[in-house]
PDB file of C-alpha atoms in Angstrom:
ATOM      1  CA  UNK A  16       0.000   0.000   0.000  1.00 54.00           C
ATOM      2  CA  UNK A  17       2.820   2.207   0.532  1.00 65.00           C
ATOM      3  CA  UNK A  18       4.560   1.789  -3.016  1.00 89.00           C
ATOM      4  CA  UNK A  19       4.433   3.855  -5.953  1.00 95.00           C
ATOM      5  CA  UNK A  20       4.704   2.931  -9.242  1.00 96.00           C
ATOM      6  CA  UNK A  21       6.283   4.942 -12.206  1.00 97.00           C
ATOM      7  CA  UNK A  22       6.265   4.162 -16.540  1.00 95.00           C
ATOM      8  CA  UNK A  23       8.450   4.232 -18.273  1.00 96.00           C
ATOM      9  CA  UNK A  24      11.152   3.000 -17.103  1.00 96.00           C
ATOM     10  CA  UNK A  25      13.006   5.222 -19.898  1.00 97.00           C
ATOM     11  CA  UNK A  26      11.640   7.899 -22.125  1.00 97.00           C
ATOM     12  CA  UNK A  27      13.361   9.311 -25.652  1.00 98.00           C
ATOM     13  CA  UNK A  28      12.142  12.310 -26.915  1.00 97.00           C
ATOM     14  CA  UNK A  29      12.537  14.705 -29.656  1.00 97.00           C
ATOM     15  CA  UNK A  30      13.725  18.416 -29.116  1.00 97.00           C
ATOM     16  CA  UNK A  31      10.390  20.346 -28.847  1.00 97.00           C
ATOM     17  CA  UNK A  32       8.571  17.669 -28.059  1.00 97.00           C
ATOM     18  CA  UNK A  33       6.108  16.280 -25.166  1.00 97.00           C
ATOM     19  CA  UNK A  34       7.890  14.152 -22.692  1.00 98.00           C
ATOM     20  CA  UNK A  35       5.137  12.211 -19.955  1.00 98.00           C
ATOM     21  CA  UNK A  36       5.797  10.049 -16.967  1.00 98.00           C
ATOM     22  CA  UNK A  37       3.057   8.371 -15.184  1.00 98.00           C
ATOM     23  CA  UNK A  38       2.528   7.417 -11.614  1.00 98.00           C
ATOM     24  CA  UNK A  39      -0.384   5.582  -9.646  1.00 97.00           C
ATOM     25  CA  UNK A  40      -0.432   4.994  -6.150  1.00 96.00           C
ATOM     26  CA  UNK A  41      -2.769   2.649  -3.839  1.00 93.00           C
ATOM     27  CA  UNK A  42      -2.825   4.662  -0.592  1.00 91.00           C
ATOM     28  CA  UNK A  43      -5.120   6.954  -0.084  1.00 90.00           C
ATOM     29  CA  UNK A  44      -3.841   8.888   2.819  1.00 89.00           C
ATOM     30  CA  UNK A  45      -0.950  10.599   0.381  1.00 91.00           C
ATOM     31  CA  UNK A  46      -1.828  13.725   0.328  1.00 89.00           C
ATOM     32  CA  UNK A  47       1.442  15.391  -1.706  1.00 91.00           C
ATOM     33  CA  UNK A  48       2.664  14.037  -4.533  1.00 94.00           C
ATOM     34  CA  UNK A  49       5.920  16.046  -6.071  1.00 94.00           C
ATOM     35  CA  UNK A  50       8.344  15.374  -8.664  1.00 96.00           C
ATOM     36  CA  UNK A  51      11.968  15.492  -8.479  1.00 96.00           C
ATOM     37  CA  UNK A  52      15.095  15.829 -11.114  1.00 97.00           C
ATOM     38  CA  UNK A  53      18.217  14.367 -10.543  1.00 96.00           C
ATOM     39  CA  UNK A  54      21.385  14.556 -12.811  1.00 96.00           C
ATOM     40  CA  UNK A  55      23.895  12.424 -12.369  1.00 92.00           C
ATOM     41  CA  UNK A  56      26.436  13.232  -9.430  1.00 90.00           C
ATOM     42  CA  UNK A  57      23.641  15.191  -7.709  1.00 93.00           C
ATOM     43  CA  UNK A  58      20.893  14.545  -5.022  1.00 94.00           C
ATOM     44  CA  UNK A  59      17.346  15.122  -6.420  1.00 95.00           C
ATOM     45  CA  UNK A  60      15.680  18.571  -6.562  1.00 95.00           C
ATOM     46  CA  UNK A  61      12.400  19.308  -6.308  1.00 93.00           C
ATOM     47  CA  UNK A  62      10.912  20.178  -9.427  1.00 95.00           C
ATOM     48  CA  UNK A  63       6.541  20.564  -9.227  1.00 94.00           C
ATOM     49  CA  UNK A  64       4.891  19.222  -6.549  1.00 93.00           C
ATOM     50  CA  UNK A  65       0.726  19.297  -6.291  1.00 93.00           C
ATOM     51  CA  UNK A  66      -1.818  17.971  -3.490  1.00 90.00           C
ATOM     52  CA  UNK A  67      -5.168  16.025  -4.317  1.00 89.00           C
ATOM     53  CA  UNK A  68      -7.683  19.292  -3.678  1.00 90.00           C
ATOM     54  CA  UNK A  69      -6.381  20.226  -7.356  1.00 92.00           C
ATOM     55  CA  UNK A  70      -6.265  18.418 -10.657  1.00 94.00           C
ATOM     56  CA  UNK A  71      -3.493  20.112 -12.585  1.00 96.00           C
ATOM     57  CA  UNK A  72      -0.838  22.677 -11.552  1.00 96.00           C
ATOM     58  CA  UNK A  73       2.096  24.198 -14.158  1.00 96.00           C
ATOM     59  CA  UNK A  74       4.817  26.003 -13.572  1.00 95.00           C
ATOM     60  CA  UNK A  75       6.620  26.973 -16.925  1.00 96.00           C
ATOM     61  CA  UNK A  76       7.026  23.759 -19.194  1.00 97.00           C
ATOM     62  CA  UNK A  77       6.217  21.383 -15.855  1.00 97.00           C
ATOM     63  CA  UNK A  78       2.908  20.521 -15.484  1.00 97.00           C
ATOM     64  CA  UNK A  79       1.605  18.042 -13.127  1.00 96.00           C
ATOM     65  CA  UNK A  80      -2.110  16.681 -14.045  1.00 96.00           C
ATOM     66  CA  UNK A  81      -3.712  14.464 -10.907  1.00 96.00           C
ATOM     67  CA  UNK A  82      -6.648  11.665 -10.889  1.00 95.00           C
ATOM     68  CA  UNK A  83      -7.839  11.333  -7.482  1.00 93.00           C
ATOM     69  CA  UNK A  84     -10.360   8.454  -8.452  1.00 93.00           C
ATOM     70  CA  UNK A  85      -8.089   6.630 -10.364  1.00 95.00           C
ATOM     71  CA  UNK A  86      -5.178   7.190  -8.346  1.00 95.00           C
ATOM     72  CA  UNK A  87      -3.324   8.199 -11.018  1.00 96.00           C
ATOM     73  CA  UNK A  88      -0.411  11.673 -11.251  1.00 97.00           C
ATOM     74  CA  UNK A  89       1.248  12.362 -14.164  1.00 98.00           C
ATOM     75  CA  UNK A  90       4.411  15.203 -15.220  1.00 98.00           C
ATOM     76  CA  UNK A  91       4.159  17.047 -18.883  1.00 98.00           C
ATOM     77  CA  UNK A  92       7.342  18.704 -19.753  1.00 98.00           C
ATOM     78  CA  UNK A  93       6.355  20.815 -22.577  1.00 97.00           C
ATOM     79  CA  UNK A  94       8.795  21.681 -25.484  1.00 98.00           C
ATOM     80  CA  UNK A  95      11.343  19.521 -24.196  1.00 97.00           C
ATOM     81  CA  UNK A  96      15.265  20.356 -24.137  1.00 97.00           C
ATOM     82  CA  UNK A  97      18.065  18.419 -24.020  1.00 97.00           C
ATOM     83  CA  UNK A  98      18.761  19.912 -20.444  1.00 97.00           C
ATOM     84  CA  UNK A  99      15.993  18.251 -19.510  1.00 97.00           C
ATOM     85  CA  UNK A 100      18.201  15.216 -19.850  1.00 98.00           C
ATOM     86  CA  UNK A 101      17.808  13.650 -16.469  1.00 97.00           C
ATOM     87  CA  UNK A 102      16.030  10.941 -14.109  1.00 97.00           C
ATOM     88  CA  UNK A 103      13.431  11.988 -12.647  1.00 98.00           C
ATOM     89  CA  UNK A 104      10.950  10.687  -9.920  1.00 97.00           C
ATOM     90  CA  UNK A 105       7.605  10.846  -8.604  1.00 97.00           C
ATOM     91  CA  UNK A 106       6.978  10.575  -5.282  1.00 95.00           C
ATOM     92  CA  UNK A 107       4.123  10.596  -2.134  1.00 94.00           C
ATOM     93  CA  UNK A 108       3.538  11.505   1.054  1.00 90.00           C
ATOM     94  CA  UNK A 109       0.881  11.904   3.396  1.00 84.00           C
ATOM     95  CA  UNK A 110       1.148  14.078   7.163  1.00 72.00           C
ATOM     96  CA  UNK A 111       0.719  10.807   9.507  1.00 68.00           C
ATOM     97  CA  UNK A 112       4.030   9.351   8.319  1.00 65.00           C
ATOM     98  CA  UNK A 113       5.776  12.334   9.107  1.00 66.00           C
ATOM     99  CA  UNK A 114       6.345  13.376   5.912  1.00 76.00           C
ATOM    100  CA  UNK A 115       8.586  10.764   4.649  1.00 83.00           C
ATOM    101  CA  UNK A 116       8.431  10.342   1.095  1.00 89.00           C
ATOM    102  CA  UNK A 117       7.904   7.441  -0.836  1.00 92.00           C
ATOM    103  CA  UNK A 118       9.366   7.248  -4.519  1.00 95.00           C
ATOM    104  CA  UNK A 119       8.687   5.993  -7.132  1.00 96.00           C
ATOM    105  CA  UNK A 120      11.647   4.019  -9.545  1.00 95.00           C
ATOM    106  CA  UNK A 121      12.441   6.871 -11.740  1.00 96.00           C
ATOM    107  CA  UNK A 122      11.854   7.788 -15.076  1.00 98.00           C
ATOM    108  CA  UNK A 123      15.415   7.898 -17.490  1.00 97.00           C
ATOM    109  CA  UNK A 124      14.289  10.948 -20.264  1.00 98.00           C
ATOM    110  CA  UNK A 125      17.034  11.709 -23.059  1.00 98.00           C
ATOM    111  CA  UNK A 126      16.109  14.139 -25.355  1.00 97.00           C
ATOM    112  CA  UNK A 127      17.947  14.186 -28.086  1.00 96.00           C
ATOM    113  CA  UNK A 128      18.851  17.586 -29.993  1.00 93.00           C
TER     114      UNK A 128
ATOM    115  CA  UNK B  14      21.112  29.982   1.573  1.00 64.00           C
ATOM    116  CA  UNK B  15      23.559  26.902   1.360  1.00 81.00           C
ATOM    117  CA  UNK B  16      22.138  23.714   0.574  1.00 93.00           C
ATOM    118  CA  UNK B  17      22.557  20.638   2.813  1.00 96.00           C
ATOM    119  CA  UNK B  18      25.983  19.913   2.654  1.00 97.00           C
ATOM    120  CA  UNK B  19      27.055  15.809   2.640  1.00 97.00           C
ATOM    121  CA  UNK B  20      30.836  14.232   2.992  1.00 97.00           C
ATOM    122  CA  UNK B  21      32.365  12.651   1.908  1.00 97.00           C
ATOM    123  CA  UNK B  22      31.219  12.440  -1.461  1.00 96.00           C
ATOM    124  CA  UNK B  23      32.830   8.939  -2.533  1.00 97.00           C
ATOM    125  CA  UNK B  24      34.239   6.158  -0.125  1.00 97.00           C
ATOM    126  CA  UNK B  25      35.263   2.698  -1.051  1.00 98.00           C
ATOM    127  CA  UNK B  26      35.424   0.180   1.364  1.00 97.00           C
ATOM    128  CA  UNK B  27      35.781  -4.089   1.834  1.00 97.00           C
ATOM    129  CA  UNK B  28      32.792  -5.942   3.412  1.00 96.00           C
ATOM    130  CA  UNK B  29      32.854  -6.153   6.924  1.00 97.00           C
ATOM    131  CA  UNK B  30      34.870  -2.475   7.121  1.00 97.00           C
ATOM    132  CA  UNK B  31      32.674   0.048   8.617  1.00 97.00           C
ATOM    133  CA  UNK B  32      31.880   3.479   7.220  1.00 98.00           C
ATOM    134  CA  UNK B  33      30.315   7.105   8.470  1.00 98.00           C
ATOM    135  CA  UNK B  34      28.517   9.834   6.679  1.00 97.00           C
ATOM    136  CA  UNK B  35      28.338  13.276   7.284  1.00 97.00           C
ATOM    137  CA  UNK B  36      25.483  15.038   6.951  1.00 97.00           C
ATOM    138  CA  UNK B  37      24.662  18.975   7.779  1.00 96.00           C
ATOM    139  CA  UNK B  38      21.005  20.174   7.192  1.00 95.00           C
ATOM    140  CA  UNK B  39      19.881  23.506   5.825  1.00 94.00           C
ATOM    141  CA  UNK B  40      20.042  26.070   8.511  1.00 92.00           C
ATOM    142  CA  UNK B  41      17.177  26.089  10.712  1.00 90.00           C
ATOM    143  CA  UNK B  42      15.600  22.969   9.359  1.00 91.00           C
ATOM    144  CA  UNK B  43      14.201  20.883  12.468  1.00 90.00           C
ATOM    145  CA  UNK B  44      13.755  17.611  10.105  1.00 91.00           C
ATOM    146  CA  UNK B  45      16.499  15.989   8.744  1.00 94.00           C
ATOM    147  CA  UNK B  46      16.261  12.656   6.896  1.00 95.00           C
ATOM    148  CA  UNK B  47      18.888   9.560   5.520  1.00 97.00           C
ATOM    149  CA  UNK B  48      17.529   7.953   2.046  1.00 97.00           C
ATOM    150  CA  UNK B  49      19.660   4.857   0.403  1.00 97.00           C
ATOM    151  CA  UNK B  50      19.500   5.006  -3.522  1.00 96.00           C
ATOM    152  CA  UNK B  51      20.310   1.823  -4.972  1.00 95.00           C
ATOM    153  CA  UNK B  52      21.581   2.331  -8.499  1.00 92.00           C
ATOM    154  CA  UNK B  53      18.132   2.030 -10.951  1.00 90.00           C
ATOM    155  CA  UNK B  54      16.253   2.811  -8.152  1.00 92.00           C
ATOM    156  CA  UNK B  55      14.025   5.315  -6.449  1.00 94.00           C
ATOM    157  CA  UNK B  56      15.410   6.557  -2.647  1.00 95.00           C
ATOM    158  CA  UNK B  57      14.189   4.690   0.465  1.00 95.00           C
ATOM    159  CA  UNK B  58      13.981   6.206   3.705  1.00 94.00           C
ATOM    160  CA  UNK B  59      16.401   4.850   6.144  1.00 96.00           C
ATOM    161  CA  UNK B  60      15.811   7.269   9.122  1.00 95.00           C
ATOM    162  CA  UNK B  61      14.083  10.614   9.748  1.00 93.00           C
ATOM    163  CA  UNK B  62      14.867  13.083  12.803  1.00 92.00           C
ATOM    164  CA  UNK B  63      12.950  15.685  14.365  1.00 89.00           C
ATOM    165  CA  UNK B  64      15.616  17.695  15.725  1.00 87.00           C
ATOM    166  CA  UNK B  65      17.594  15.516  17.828  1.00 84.00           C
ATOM    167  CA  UNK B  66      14.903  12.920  18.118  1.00 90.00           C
ATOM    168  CA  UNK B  67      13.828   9.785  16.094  1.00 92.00           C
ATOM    169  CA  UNK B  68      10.904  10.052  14.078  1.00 89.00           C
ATOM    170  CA  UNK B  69      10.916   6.992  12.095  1.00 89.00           C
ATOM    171  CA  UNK B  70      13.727   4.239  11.771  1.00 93.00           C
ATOM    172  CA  UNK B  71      11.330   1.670  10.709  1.00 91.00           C
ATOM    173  CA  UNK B  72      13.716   0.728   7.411  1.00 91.00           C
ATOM    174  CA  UNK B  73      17.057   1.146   9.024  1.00 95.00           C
ATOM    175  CA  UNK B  74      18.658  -2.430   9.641  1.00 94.00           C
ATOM    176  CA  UNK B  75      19.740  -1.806  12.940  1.00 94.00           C
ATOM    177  CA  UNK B  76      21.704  -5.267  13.208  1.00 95.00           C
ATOM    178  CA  UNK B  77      24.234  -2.683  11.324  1.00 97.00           C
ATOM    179  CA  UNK B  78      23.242   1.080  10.492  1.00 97.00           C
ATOM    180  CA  UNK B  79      23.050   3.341  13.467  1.00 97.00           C
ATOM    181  CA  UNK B  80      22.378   7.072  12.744  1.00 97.00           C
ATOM    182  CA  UNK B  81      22.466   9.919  15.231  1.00 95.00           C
ATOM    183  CA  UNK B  82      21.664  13.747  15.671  1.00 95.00           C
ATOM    184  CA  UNK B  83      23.770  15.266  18.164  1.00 82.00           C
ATOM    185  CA  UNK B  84      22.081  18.960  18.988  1.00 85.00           C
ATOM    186  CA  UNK B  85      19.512  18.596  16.445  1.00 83.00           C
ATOM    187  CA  UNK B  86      21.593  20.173  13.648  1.00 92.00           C
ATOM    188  CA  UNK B  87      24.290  17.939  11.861  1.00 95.00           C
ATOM    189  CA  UNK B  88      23.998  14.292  11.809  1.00 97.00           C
ATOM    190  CA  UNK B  89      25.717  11.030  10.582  1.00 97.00           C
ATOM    191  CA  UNK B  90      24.981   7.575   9.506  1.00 98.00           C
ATOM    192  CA  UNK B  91      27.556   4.838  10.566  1.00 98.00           C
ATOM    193  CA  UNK B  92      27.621   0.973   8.845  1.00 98.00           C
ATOM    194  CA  UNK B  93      29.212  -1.399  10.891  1.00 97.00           C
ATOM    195  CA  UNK B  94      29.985  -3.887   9.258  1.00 96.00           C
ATOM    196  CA  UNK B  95      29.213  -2.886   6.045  1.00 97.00           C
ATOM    197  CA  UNK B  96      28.176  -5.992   3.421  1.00 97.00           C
ATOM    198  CA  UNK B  97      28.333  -5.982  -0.677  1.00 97.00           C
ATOM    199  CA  UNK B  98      24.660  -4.974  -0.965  1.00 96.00           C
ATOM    200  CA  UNK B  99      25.198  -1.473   0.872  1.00 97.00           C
ATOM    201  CA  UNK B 100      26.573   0.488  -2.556  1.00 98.00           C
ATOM    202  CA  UNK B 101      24.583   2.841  -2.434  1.00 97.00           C
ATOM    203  CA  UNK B 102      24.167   6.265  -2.913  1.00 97.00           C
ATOM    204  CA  UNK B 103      23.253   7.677   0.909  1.00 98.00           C
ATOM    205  CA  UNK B 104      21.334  11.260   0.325  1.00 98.00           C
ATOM    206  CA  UNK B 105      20.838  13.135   3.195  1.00 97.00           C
ATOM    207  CA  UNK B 106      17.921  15.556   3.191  1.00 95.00           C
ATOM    208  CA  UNK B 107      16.159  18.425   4.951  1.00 93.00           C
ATOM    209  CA  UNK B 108      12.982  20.154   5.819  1.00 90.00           C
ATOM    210  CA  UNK B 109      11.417  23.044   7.988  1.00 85.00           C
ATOM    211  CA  UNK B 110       9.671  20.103   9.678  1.00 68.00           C
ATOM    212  CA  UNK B 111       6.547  23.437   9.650  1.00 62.00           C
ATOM    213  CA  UNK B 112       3.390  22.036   9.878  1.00 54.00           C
ATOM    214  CA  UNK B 113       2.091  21.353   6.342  1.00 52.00           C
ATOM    215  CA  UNK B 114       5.544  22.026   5.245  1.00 60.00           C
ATOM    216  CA  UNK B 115       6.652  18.801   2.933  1.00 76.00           C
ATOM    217  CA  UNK B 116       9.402  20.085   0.980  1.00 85.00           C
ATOM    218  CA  UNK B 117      12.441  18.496   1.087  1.00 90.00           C
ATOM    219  CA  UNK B 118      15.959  19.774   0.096  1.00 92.00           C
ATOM    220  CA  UNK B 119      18.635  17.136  -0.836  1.00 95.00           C
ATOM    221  CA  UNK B 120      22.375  16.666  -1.009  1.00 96.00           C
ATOM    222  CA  UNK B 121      24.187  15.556  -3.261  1.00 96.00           C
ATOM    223  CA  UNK B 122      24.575  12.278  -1.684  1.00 97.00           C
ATOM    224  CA  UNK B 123      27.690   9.807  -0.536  1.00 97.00           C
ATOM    225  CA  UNK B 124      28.044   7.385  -3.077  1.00 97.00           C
ATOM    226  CA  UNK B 125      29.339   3.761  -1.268  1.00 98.00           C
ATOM    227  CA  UNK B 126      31.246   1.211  -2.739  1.00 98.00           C
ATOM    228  CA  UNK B 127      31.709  -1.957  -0.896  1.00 97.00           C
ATOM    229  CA  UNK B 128      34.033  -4.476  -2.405  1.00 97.00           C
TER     230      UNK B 128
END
């Protein structure tokens, strides 16, 4: 109940193009559900995050679109650049665990030039 | 504002050698947390603090990781004895620990190699 689960496992994409990553999650009690982007060498930064009282939320080329019934979170990276290059992971948390996040397995994206 | 600040940043050791990581938080944040990242995978919380107490530890294998927070500001995470399947990548990360207040910050992580 605590897992969440993240497709694809790897994601090529055209300059300019639409890259999407999926997520669904089984408990109920999450009640934040952000996205981080790590490069390699780094830690992961937070990039979006939304919570379930609102189905979509952008900031720039990020957008994060949210199913409550179906359990479901997704991240749109608009006109994709090759700095976008990076792994990057969805994640959930809910108050009564203290905040700990759980992550998903993480999402390679190339784009190529 | 600095980040949270992790060393060292690489350390090689054999199996049964034991190993400690560094880790200080973002000023002023009361939580402070210690993920593993297993190469292809998505970080797992080992421990989380709330200041200089233990919130959860319910991942950490405690026949072998011990983590502590002296003064509820810097922290480490010791492995003793460490075994093959601990290289990892150990990120360290930190939070207000505010009410409502889920953002994390990270580090940019130990990465462990035992051999």
């Amino acid at each position: 109940q605590q897992q969440v689960k993240q497709s694809p496992q790897s994601l090529i994409v055209q300059k300019g193009g639409i890259s999407i990553i999926n997520c669904a999650y089984e408990n109920t009690a999450f009640d934040y559900f952000p996205w981080y982007q790590q490069f390699p060498g780094k830690g992961p930064a937070l990039l979006i995050a939304i919570r379930p009282d609102v189905s979509e939320k952008k900031e720039g080329r990020f957008t994060i679109s949210f199913n409550k019934s179906a359990k479901q979170f997704s991240l749109h990276i608009m006109d994709s650049q090759p700095g976008d290059s990076a792994t990057y992971f969805c994640a959930a948390s809910m108050e009564t665990s203290g905040s700990r996040l759980t992550f998903g397995e993480g999402t390679q994206l190339t784009v190529n030039p | 504002e600095a980040g949270v600040a992790q060393s060292p940043r690489y350390k090689i050791i054999e199996k049964r050698q034991s190993v400690a990581f560094w880790c200080n938080p973002i000023s002023g944040h009361a939580t402070l947390y210690w993920y593993q990242q297993i190469l292809g995978q998505g970080p797992k919380l080992l421990i989380q603090f709330q200041n200089n107490g233990v919130v959860d530890d319910s991942q950490l294998p405690k026949d072998r990781f011990s983590a502590e927070r002296l003064k509820g500001v810097d922290s480490t995470l010791k492995i003793q004895p460490a075994k093959l399947e601990d290289s990892a990548v150990y990120l360290c990360a930190s939070s207000s620990g505010a009410l409502s207040s889920y953002e994390q910050y990270f580090g940019p992580g130990t990465r462990l190699t035992v051999t």
